[in-house]
Every structure is written in structure tokens, then in C-alpha cells.
PDB file of C-alpha atoms in Angstrom:
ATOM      1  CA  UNK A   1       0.000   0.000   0.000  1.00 79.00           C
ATOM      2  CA  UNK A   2       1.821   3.622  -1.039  1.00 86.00           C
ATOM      3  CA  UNK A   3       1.949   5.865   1.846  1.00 91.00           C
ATOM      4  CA  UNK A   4       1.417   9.085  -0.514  1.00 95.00           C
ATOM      5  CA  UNK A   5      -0.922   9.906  -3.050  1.00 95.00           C
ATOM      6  CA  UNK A   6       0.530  12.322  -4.303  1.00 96.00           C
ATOM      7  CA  UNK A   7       3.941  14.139  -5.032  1.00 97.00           C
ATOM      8  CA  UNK A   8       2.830  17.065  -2.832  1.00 98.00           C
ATOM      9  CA  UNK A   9       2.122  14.776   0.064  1.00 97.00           C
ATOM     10  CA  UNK A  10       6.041  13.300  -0.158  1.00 97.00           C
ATOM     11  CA  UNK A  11       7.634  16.143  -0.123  1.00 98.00           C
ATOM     12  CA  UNK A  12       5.404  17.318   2.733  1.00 98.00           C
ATOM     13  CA  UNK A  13       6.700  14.375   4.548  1.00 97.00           C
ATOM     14  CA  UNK A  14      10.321  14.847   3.398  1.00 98.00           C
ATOM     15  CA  UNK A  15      10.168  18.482   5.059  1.00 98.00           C
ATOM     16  CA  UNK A  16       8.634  17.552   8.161  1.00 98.00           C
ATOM     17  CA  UNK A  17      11.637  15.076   8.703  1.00 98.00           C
ATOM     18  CA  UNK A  18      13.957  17.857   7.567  1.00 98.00           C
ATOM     19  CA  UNK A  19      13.042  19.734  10.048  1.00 98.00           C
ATOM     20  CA  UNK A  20      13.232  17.021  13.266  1.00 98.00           C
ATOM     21  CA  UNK A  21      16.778  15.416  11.694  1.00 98.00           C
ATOM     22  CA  UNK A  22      17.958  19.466  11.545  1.00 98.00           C
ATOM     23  CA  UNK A  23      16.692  20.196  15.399  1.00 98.00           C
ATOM     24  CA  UNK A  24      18.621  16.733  15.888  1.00 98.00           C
ATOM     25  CA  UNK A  25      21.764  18.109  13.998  1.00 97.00           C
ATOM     26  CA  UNK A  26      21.110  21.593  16.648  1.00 98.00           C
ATOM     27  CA  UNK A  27      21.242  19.156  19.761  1.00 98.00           C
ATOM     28  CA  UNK A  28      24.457  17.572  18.339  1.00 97.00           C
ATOM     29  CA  UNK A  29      25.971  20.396  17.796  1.00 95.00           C
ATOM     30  CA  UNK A  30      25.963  21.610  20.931  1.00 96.00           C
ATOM     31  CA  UNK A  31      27.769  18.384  22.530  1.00 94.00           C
ATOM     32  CA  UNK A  32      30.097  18.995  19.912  1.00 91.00           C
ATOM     33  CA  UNK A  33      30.685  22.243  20.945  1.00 90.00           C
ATOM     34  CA  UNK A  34      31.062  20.602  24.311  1.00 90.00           C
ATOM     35  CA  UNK A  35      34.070  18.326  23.311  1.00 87.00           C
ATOM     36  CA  UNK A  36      35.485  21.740  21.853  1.00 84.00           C
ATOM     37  CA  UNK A  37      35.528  23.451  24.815  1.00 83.00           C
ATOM     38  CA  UNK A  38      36.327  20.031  26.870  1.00 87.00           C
ATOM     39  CA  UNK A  39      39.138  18.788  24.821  1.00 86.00           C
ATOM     40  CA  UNK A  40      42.558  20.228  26.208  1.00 87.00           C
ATOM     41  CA  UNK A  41      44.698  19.622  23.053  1.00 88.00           C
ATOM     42  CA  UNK A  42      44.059  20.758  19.310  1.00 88.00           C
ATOM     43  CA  UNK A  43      45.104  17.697  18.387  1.00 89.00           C
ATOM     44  CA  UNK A  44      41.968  15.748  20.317  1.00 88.00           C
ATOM     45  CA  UNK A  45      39.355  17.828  17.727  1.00 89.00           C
ATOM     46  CA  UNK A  46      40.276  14.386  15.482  1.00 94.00           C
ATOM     47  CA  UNK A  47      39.428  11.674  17.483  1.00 93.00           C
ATOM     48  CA  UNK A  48      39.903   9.016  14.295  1.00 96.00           C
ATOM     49  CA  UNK A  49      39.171   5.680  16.906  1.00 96.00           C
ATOM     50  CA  UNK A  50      35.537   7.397  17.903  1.00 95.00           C
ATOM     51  CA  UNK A  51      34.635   8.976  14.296  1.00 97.00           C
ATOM     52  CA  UNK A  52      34.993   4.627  12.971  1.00 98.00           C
ATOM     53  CA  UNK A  53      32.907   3.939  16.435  1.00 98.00           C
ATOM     54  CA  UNK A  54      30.188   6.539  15.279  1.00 98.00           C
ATOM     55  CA  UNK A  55      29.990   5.241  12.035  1.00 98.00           C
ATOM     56  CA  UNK A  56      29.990   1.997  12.770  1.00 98.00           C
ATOM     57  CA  UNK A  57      27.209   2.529  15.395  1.00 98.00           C
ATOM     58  CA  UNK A  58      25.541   4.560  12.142  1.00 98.00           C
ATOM     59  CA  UNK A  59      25.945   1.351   9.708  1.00 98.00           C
ATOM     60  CA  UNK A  60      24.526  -0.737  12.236  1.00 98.00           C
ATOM     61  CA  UNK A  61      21.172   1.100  13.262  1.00 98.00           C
ATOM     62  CA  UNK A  62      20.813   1.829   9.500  1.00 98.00           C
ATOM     63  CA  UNK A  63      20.368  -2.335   8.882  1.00 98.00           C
ATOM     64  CA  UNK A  64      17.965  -2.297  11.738  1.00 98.00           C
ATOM     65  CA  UNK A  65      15.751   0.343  10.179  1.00 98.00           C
ATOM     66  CA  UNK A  66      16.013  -0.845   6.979  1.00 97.00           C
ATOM     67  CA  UNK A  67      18.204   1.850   5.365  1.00 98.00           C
ATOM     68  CA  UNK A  68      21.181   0.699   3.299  1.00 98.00           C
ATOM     69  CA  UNK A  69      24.319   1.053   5.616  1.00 98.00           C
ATOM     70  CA  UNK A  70      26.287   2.841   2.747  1.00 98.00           C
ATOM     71  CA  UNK A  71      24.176   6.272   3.068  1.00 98.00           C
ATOM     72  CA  UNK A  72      24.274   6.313   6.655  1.00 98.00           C
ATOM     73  CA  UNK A  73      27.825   5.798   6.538  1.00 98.00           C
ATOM     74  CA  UNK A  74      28.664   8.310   3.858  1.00 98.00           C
ATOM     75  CA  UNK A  75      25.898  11.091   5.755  1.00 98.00           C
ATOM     76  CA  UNK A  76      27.557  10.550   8.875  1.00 98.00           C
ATOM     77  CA  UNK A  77      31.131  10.743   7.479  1.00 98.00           C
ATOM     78  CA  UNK A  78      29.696  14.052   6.237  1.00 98.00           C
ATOM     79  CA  UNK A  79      27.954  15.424   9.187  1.00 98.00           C
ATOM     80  CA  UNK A  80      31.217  14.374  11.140  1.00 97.00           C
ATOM     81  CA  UNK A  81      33.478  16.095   8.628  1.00 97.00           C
ATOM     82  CA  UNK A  82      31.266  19.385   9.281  1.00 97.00           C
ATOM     83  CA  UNK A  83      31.042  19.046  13.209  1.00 96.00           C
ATOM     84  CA  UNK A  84      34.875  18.297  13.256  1.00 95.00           C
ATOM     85  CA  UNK A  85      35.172  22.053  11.436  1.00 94.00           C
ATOM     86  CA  UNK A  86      32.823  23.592  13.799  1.00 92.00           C
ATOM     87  CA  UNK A  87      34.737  21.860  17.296  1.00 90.00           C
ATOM     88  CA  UNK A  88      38.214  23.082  15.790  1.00 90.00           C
ATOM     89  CA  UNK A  89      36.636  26.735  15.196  1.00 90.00           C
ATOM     90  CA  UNK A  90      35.241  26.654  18.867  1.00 86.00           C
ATOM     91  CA  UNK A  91      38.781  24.946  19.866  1.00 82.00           C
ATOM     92  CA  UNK A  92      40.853  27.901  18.460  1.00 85.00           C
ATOM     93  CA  UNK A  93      38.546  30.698  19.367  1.00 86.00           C
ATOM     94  CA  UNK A  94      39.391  29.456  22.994  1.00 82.00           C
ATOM     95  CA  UNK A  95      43.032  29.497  22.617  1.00 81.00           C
ATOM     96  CA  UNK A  96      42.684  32.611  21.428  1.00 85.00           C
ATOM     97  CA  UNK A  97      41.136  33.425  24.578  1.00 82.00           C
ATOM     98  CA  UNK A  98      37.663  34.395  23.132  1.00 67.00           C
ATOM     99  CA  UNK A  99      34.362  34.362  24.798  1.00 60.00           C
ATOM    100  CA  UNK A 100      32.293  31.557  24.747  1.00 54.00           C
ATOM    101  CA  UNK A 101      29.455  32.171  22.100  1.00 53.00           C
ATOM    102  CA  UNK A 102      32.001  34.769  19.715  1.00 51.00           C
ATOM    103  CA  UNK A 103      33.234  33.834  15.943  1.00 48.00           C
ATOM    104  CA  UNK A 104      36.844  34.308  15.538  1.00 45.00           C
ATOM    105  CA  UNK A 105      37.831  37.731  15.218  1.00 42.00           C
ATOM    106  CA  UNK A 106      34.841  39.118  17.261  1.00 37.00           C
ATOM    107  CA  UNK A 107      36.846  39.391  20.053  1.00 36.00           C
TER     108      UNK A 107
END
């Protein structure tokens, strides 16, 4: 039995799970920003032993649900790749001495 009738009705669907996996993305980030301001070496933004630990935790709940392991593992690598840019940002702007919450160069 289809679960749309129409191409309206799957892209409705599409965006409402847009917008739960991006307020999922949000709460990651902020753990991530965490482990930036946790982590007491530059060198510990690239954790390579946990990033194969996510994604292998990501491969695996993708067979559960029924999604082929391949995209979660090639999202996640993605998603990763982004969050590791956004902890080494937060990582320098506090060896720079910045306040929490500033950009580089803000102050």
C-alpha cells in the first residue's frame, strides 16, 4: 500500500523530517561544541578511533531500520566532517582566549 498519493504529500513528509533530523543536527551540535571546549589539546578535535565507532554505530542502526548502511555511513562521514570544522573553530577561538558564544575575530 503507497503511503502518498501524491507528489505534494512526499515532499510534505520529506520536510517535516527535515526539520526534526535538523533540530537533531542543533542538539548535536551543541555536545560537539562541548568536546570543543572540553578537549585540552588541538590535536583531540580528530578523534579518528571514535569517528569509525560513530559510524559503525551509524551502519549498524541503519540495517535495523532498513536503510542501506552505505548512506548512513557516507551522511555521517559528512555530518562528522562538518562538526569536526565547527569543534576546531570553537577549539581555536578558545586558545585565542575568546568568549564563549564569539566567531573568531569578534573578540
Amino acid at each position: 500500500m503507497p503511503l502518498c498519493q501524491s507528489m505534494d504529500e512526499v515532499r510534505a513528509n520529506i520536510d517535516r523530517l527535515d526539520r526534526e533530523i535538523v533540530r537533531l543536527m542543533a542538539e548535536r551540535g551543541t555536545y560537539v561544541a562541548e568536546a570543543g571546549r572540553l578537549k585540552p589539546k588541538v590535536t583531540d578535535v580528530v578523534d579518528k578511533p571514535r569517528i569509525e565507532q560513530v559510524v559503525a554505530n551509524a551502519r549498524a542502526l541503519a540495517e535495523q531500520h532498513g536503510l542501506d548502511p552505505a548512506v548512513a555511513e557516507a551522511t555521517y562521514r559528512a555530518m562528522i566532517d562538518a562538526f569536526i570544522a565547527m569543534e576546531h573553530t570553537i577549539f581555536m577561538a578558545k586558545a585565542a582566549g575568546q568568549p564563549e558564544g564569539s566567531q573568531p575575530g569578534e573578540g
